Coordinates of C-alpha atoms and ligand atoms in Angstrom, one line a residue:
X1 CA 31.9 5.3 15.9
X2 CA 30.8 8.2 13.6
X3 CA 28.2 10.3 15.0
X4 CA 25.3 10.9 12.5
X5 CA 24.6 14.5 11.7
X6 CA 21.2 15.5 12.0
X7 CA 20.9 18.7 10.7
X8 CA 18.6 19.3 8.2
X9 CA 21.1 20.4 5.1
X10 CA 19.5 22.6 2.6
X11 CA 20.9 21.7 -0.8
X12 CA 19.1 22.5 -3.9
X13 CA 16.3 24.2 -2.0
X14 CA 14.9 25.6 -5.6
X15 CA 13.9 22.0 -6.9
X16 CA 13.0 20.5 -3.4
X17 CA 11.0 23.0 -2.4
X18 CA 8.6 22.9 -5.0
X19 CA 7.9 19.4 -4.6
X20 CA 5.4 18.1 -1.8
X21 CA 5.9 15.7 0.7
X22 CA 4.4 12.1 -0.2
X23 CA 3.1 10.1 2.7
X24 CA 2.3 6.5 2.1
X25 CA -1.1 6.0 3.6
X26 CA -4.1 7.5 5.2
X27 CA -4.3 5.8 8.4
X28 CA -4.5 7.6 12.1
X29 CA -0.8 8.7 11.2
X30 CA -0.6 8.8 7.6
X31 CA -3.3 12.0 8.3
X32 CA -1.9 13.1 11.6
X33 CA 1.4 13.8 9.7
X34 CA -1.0 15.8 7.1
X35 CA -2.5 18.0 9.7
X36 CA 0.9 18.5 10.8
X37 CA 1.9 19.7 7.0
X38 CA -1.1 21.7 6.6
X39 CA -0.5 23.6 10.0
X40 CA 2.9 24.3 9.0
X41 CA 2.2 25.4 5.0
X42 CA 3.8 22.6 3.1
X43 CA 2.6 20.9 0.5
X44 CA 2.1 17.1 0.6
X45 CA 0.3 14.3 -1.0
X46 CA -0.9 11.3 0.6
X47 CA -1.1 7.6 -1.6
X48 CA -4.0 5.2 0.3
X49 CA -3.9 1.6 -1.1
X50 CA -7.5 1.6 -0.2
X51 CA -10.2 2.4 -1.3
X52 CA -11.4 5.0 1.7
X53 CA -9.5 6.3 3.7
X54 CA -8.1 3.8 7.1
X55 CA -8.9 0.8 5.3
X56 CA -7.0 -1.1 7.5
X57 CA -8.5 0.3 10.8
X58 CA -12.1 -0.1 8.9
X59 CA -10.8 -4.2 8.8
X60 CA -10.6 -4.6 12.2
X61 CA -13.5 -2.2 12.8
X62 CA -15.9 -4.4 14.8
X63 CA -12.7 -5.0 17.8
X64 CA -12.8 -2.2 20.6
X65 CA -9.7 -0.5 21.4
X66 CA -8.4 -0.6 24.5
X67 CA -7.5 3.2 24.9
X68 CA -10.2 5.6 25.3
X69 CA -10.7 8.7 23.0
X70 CA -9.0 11.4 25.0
X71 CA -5.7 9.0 24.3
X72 CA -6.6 9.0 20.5
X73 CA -6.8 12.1 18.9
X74 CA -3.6 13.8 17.9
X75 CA -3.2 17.3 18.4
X76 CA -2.8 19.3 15.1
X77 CA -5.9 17.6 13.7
X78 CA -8.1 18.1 17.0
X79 CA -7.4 22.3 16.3
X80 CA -8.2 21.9 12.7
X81 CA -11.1 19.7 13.1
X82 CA -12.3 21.7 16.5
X83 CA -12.0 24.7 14.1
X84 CA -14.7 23.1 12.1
X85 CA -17.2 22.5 14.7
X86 CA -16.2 19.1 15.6
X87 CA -16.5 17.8 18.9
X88 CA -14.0 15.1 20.7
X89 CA -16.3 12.4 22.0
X90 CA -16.6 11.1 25.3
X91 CA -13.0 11.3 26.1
X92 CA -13.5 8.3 29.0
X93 CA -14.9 5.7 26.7
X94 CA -12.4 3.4 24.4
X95 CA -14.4 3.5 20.8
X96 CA -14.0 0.4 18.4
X97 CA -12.4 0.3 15.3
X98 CA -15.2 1.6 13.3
X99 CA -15.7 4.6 15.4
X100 CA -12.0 5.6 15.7
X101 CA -12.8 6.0 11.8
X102 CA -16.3 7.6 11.1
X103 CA -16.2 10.2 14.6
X104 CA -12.4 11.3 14.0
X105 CA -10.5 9.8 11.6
X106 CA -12.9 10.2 8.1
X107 CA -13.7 13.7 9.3
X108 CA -10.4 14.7 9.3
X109 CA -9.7 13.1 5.9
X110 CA -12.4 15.6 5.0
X111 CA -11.1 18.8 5.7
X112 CA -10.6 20.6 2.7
X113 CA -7.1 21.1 3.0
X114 CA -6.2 17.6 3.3
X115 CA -9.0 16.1 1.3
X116 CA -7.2 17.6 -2.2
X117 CA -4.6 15.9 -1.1
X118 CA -5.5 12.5 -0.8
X119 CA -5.1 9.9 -3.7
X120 CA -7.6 6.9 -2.9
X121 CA -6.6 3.4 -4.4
X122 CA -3.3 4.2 -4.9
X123 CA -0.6 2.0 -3.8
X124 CA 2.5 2.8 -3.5
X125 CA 5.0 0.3 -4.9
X126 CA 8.7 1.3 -4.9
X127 CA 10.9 4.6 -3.0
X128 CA 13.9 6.2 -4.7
X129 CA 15.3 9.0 -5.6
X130 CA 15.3 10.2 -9.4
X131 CA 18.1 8.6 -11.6
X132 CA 19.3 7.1 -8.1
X133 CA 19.6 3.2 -7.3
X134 CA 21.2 3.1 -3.2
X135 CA 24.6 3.0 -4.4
X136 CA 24.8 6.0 -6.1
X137 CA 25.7 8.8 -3.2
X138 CA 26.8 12.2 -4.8
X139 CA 24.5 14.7 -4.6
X140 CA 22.0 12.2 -3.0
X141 CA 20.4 14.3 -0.4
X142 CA 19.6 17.2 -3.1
X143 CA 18.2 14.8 -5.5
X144 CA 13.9 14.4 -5.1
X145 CA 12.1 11.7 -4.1
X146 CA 10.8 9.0 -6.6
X147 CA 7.9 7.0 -5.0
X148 CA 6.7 4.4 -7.7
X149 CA 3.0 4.4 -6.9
X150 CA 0.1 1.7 -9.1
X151 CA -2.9 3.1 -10.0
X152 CA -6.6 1.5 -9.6
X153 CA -6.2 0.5 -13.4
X154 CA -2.7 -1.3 -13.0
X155 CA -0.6 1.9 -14.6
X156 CA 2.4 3.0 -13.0
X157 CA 3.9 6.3 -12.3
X158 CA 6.8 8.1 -10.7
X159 CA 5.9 11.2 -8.5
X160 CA 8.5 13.4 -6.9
X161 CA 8.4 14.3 -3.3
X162 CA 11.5 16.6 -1.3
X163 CA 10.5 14.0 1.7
X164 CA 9.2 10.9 2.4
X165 CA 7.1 9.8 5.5
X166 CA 5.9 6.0 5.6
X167 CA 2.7 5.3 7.3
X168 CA 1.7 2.3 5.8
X169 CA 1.1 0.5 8.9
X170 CA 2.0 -3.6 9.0
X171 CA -1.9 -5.1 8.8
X172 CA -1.3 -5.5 5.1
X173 CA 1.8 -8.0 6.5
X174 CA 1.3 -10.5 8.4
X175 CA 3.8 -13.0 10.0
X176 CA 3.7 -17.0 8.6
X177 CA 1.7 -19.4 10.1
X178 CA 5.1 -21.0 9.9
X179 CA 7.4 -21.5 12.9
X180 CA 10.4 -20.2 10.5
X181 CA 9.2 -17.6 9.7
X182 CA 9.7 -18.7 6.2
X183 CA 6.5 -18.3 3.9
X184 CA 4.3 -21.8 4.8
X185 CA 5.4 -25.0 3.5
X186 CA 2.0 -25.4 0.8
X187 CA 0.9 -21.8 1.9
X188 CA -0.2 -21.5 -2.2
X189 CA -2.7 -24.6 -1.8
X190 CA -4.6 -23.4 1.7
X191 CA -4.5 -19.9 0.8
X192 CA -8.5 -20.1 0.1
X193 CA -8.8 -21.2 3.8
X194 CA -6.8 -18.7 5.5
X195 CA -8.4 -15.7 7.2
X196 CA -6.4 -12.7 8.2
X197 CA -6.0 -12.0 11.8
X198 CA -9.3 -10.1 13.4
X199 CA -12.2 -11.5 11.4
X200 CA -15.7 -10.1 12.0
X201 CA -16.7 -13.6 13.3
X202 CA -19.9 -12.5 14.9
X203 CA -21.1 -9.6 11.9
X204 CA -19.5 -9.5 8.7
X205 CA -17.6 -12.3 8.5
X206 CA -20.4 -14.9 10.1
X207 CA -20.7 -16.8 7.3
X208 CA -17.4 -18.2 6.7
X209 CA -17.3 -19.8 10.7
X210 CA -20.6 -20.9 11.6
X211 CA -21.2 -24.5 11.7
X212 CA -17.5 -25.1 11.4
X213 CA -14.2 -25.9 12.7
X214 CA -11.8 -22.8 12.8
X215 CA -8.4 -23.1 14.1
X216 CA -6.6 -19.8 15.2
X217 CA -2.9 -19.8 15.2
X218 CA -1.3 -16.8 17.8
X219 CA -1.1 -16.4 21.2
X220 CA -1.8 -12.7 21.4
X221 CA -4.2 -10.6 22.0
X222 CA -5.8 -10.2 18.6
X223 CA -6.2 -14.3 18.8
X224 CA -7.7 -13.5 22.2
X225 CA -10.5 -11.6 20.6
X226 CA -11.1 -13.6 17.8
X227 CA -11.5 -16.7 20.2
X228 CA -14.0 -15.3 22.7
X229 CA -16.1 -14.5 19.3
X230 CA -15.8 -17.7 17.8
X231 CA -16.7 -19.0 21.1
X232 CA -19.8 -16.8 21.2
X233 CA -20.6 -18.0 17.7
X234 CA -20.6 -21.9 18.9
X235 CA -23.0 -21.0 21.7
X236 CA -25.5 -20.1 18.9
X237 CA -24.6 -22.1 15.7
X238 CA -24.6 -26.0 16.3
X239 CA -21.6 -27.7 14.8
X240 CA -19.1 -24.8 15.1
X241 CA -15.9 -25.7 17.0
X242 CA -12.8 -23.8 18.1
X243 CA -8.9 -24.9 18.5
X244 CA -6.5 -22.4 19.3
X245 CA -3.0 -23.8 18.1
X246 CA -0.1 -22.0 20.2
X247 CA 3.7 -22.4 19.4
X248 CA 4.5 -22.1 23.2
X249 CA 4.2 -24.3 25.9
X250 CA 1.5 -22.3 27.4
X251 CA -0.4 -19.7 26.0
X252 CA 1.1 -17.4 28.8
X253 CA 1.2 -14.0 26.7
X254 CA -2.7 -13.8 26.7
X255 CA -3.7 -15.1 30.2
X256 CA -4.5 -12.9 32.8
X257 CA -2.6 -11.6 35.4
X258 CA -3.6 -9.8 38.6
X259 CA -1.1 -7.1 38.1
X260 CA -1.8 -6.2 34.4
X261 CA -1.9 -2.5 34.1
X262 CA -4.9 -2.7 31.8
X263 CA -7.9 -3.7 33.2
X264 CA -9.9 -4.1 29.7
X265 CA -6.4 -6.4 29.2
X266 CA -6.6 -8.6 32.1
X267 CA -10.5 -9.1 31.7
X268 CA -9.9 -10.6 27.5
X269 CA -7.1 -12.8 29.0
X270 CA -9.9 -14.0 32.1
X271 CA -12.5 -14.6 29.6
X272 CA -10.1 -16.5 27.4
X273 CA -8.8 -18.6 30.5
X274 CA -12.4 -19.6 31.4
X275 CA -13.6 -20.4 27.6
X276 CA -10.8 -23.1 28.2
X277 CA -11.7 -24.1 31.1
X278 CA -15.2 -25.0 30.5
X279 CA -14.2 -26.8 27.3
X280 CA -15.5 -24.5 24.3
X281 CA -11.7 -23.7 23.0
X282 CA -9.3 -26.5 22.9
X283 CA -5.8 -25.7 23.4
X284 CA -3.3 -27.4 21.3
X285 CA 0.0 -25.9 22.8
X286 CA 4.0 -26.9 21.6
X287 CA 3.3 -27.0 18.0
X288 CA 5.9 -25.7 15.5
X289 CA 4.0 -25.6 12.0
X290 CA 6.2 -26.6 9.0
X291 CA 3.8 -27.3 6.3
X292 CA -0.1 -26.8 5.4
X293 CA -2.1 -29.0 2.8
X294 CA -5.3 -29.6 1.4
X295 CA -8.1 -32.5 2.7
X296 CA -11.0 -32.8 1.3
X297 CA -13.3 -30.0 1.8
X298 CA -10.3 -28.4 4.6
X299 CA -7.0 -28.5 5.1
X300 CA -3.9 -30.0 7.4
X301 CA -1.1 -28.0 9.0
X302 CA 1.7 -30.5 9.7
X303 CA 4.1 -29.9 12.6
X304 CA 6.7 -30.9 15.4
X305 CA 5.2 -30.9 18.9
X306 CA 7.5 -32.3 21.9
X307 CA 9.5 -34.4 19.6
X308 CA 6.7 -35.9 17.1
X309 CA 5.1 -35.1 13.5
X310 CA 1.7 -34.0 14.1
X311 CA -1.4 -33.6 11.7
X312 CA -4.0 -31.1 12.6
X313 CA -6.9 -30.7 10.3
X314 CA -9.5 -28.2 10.0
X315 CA -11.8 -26.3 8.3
X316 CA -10.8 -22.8 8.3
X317 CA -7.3 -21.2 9.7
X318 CA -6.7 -17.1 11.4
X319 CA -3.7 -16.4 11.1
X320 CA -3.1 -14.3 14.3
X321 CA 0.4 -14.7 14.3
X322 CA 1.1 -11.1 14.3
X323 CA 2.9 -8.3 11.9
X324 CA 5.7 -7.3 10.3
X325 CA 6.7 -4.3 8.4
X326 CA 6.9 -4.6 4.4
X327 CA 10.7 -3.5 3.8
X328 CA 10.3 -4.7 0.3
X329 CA 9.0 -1.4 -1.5
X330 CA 11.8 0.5 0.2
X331 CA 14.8 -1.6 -1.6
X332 CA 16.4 1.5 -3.1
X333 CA 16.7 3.5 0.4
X334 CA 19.0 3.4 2.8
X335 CA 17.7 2.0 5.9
X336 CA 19.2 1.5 9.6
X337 CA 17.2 -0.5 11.1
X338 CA 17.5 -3.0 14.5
X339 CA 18.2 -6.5 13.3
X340 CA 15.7 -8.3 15.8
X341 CA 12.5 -5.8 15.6
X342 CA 13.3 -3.9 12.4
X343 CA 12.5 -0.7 13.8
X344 CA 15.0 2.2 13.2
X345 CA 18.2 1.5 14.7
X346 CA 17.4 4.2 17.6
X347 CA 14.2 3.5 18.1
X348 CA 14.4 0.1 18.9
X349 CA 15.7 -0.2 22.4
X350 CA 12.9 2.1 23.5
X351 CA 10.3 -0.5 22.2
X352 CA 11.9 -3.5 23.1
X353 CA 8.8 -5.5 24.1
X354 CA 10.8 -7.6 26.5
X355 CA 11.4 -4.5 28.7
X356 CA 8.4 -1.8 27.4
X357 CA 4.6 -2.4 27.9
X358 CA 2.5 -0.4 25.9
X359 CA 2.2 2.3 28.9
X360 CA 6.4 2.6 29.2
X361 CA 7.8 3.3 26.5
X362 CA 9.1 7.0 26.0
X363 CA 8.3 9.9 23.7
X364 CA 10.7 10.0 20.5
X365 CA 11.3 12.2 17.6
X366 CA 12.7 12.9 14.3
X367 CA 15.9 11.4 16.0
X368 CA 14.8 8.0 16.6
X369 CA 13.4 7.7 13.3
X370 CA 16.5 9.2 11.3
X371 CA 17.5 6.8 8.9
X372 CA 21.2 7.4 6.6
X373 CA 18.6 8.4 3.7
X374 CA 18.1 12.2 4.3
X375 CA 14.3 13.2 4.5
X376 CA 12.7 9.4 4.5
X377 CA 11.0 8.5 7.6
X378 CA 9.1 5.4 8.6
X379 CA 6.2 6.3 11.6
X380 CA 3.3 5.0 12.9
X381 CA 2.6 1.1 13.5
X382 CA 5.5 0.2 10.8
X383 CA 8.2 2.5 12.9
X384 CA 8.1 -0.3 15.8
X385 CA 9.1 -3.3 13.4
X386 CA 7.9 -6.6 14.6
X387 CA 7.5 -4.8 18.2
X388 CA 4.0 -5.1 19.5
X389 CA 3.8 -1.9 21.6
X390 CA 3.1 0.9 19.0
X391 CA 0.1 3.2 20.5
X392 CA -1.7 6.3 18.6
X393 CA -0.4 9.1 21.5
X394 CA 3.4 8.2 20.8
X395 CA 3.1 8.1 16.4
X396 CA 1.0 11.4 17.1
X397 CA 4.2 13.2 18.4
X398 CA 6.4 11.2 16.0
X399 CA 5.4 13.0 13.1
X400 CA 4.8 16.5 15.3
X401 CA 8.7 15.7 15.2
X402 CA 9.3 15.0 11.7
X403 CA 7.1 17.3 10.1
X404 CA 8.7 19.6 12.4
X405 CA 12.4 19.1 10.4
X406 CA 11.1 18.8 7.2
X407 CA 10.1 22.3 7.7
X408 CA 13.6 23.3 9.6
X409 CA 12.0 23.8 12.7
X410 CA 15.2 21.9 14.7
X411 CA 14.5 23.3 17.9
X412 CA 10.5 22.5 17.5
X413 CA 11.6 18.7 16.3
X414 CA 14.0 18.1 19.0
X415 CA 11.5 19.1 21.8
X416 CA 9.5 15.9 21.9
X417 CA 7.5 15.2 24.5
X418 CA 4.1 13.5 25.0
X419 CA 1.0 15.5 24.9
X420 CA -1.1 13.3 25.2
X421 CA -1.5 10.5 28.2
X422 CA 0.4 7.2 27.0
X423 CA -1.4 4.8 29.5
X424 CA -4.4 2.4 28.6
X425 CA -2.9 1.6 25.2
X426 CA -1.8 -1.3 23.0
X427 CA -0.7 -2.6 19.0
X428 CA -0.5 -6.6 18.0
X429 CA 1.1 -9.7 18.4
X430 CA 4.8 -10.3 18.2
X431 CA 6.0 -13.2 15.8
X432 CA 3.5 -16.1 17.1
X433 CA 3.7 -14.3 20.8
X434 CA 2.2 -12.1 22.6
X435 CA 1.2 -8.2 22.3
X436 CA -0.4 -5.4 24.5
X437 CA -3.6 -5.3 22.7
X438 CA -5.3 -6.5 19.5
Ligands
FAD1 C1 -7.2 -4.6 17.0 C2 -6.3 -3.4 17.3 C3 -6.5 -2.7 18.4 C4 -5.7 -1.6 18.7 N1 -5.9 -0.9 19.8 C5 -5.2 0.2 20.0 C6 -5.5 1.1 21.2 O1 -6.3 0.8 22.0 N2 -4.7 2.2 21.4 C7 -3.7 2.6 20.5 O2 -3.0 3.6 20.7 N3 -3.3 1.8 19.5 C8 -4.1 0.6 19.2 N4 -3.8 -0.2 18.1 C9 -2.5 0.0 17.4 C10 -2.5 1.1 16.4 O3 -2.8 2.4 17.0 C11 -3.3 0.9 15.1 O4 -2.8 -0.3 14.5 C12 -3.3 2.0 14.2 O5 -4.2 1.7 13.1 C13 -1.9 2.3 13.5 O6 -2.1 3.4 12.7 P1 -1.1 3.7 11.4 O7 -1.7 4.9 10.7 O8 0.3 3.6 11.8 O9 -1.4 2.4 10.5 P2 -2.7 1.8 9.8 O10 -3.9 2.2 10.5 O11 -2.4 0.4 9.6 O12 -2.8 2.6 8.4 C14 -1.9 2.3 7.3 C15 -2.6 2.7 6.0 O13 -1.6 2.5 5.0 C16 -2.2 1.9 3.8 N5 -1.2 1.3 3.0 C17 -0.5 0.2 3.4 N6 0.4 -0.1 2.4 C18 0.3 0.9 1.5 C19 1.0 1.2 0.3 N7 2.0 0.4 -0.2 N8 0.6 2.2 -0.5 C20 -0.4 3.1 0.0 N9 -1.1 2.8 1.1 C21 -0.7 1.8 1.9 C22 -3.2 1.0 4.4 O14 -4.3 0.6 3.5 C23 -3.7 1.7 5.7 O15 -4.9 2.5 5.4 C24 -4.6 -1.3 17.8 C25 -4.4 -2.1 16.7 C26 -5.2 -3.2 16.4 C27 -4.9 -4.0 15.2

């Protein structure tokens, strides 16, 4: 076995050093990493495929988190933002989506420094590096950055970055409502009455599930939430009805336990367990989904359960299957990632969520998140793969880490270690499964 050499090598420092460092999106992390950059002098630009900033937090806005603020703010931006005035809210109390984003995250995104910075509705589409496909390796490591980014109007252009840190989070990638894993059997035909995981089913979204029959697919947490709503929503619009469609025998992941670490946690799964109990969610357990059609004014999903073809129709489907990273925009880089989770090689035993809870799993660096492609890094949510245990307090120190390299700082990168508490946390649901929080 080779051992991978981790020191930064400076090569061509006149042409890299000019160029900033491109982060792909402006969630919790995208602009932790900025504060990180700005505290340390180096240029950078950050691409949001939204348009504001933490569009995909602002999604999911109406769902509390299960951590409480003092677990949620990463360090570099509190000192900026505290150097501003701002003031870290009541650091006992868990906020919900939509207040992660308008008290801390938004008014970080508008400190000057950072706020230049950020390019709104701008996706980014492809990673390279300049006259590079992967195959090409002399002189790789010197050569800059391209990230391929689409503009609101449809243009394209290339941008050059010395270092790449993805933050683009999975919420934009969900799992299949198929067993396979595959892309759904008829997915094109039903895609009209598919809802993506965490629907506002009570506010926003009220519209779509009153006087109706949703089925949500997922056994997590995130299906938890969006089940006790629905439920809510039956009590006060007649004719609305709930199924919850699980792939395992028993919807085991969610229920609650006595020992669950997290009481917020153990009180969803309760609440979920009784809601079944007193017949407003019917279960509909052991079904592997192959295909989805349309009927009539809803749809079908067609599957195996114990040994038969079975035909399950309603109105409206959540997907709540979980998340997995988009690998697709990174074609041309060389990745090492785990063949089960896809999270970097390193990374991945420390987030196995077979062994790690949210609370467990340990503090990791630029290390961990080294891929063979010098100077790219994937952080944040999309660091742990398909692995359900991702929290704020460990992708804060992640890109403390990084950031730290990218500016030579070995000794600072290497010293990782978690600031901030790493208990009362969570992420999403593993492939159909189960996961710590949403
Ligand atoms: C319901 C729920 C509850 C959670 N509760 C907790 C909790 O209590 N505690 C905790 O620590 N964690 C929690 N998490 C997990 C995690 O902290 C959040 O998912 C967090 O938002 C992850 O931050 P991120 O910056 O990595 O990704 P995201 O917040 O997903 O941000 C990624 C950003 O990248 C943008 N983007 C995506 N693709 C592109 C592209 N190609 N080009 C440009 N931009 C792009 C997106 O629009 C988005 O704004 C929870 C997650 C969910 C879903």
């Amino acid at each position: 076995m080779t051992l991978l050499d981790l020191t930064p090598r400076v090569v061509n420092t006149d042409r890299l050093s000019t160029l900033p460092v491109a982060i792909i999106g402006a969630g919790p992390i995208g602009l932790a990493a900025a504060a990180h950059l700005v505290e340390r002098g180096i240029d950078f630009v950050v691409f949001e495929a939204g348009t504001d900033i933490a569009s995909s937090v602002r999604s999911w806005g109406h769902t509390r988190l299960f951590s409480p603020w003092k677990h949620l703010v990463d360090p570099a931006s509190r000192r900026l933002l505290e150097a501003r005035g701002w003031v870290l809210p009541d650091p006992e109390r868990a906020p919900t989506g939509r207040e992660l984003v308008e008290e801390y995250v938004a008014p970080l995104a508008s400190v000057d420094e950072i706020a230049a910075r950020v390019r709104l509705g701008v996706e980014v589409v492809g990673v390279s590096r300049e006259g590079m496909d992967r195959t090409r390796t002399r002189s790789r490591a010197a050569t800059p950055f391209a990230v391929r980014i689409r503009i609101a109007d449809g243009e394209m252009e290339d941008v050059s970055a010395r270092a790449v840190i993805d933050a683009s989070g999975t919420y934009l990638s969900p799992n299949s409502l198929s067993s396979s894993g595959l892309e759904l059997l008829g997915m094109a035909d039903i895609a009209g009455a598919v809802a993506p995981a965490l629907p506002d089913v009570l506010g926003r979204d009220r519209l779509r599930f009153a006087h109706r029959h949703t089925t949500v697919v997922g056994a997590g947490h995130s299906a938890a939430n969006t089940l006790l709503g629905l439920a809510e929503l039956a009590r006060q619009e007649s004719g609305t009805t709930v199924t919850w469609l699980i792939r395992n025998a028993q919807a085991v992941r969610v229920s609650s336990s006595a020992d669950d670490e997290l009481a917020d946690r153990a009180r969803l799964g309760s609440r979920v367990d009784q809601a079944v109990a007193d017949g407003r969610i019917r279960v509909l357990d052991g079904v592997e989904i192959i295909r989805g059609r349309r009927a009539g004014e809803g749809v079908e999903l067609v599957g195996h359960r114990r040994g038969e073809v079975v035909t399950h129709a309603t109105d409206v489907v959540v997907n709540a299957t979980g998340f997995r990273p988009n690998l697709d925009i990174l074609r041309e880089i060389r990745l090492e990632l785990d063949e089960i989770v896809e999270a970097p090689k390193r990374l991945a035993p420390l987030i196995d969520p077979n062994v790690h809870s949210c609370g467990t799993v340990e503090p990791h660096g630029f290390r961990e998140l080294t891929h063979p492609e010098q100077g790219f890094f994937i952080v944040g949510m999309k660091s742990y793969g398909r692995a359900p245990t991702f929290l704020l307090a460990t992708g804060y120190e992640q890109v403390r880490s990084v950031t730290a390299w990218i500016a030579g700082d070995t000794a600072s990168a290497s010293n990782v270690e978690l600031t901030l508490p790493a208990t009362g946390v969570c992420s999403t649901d593993l492939g159909g499964g189960g996961g710590c929080c949403s």
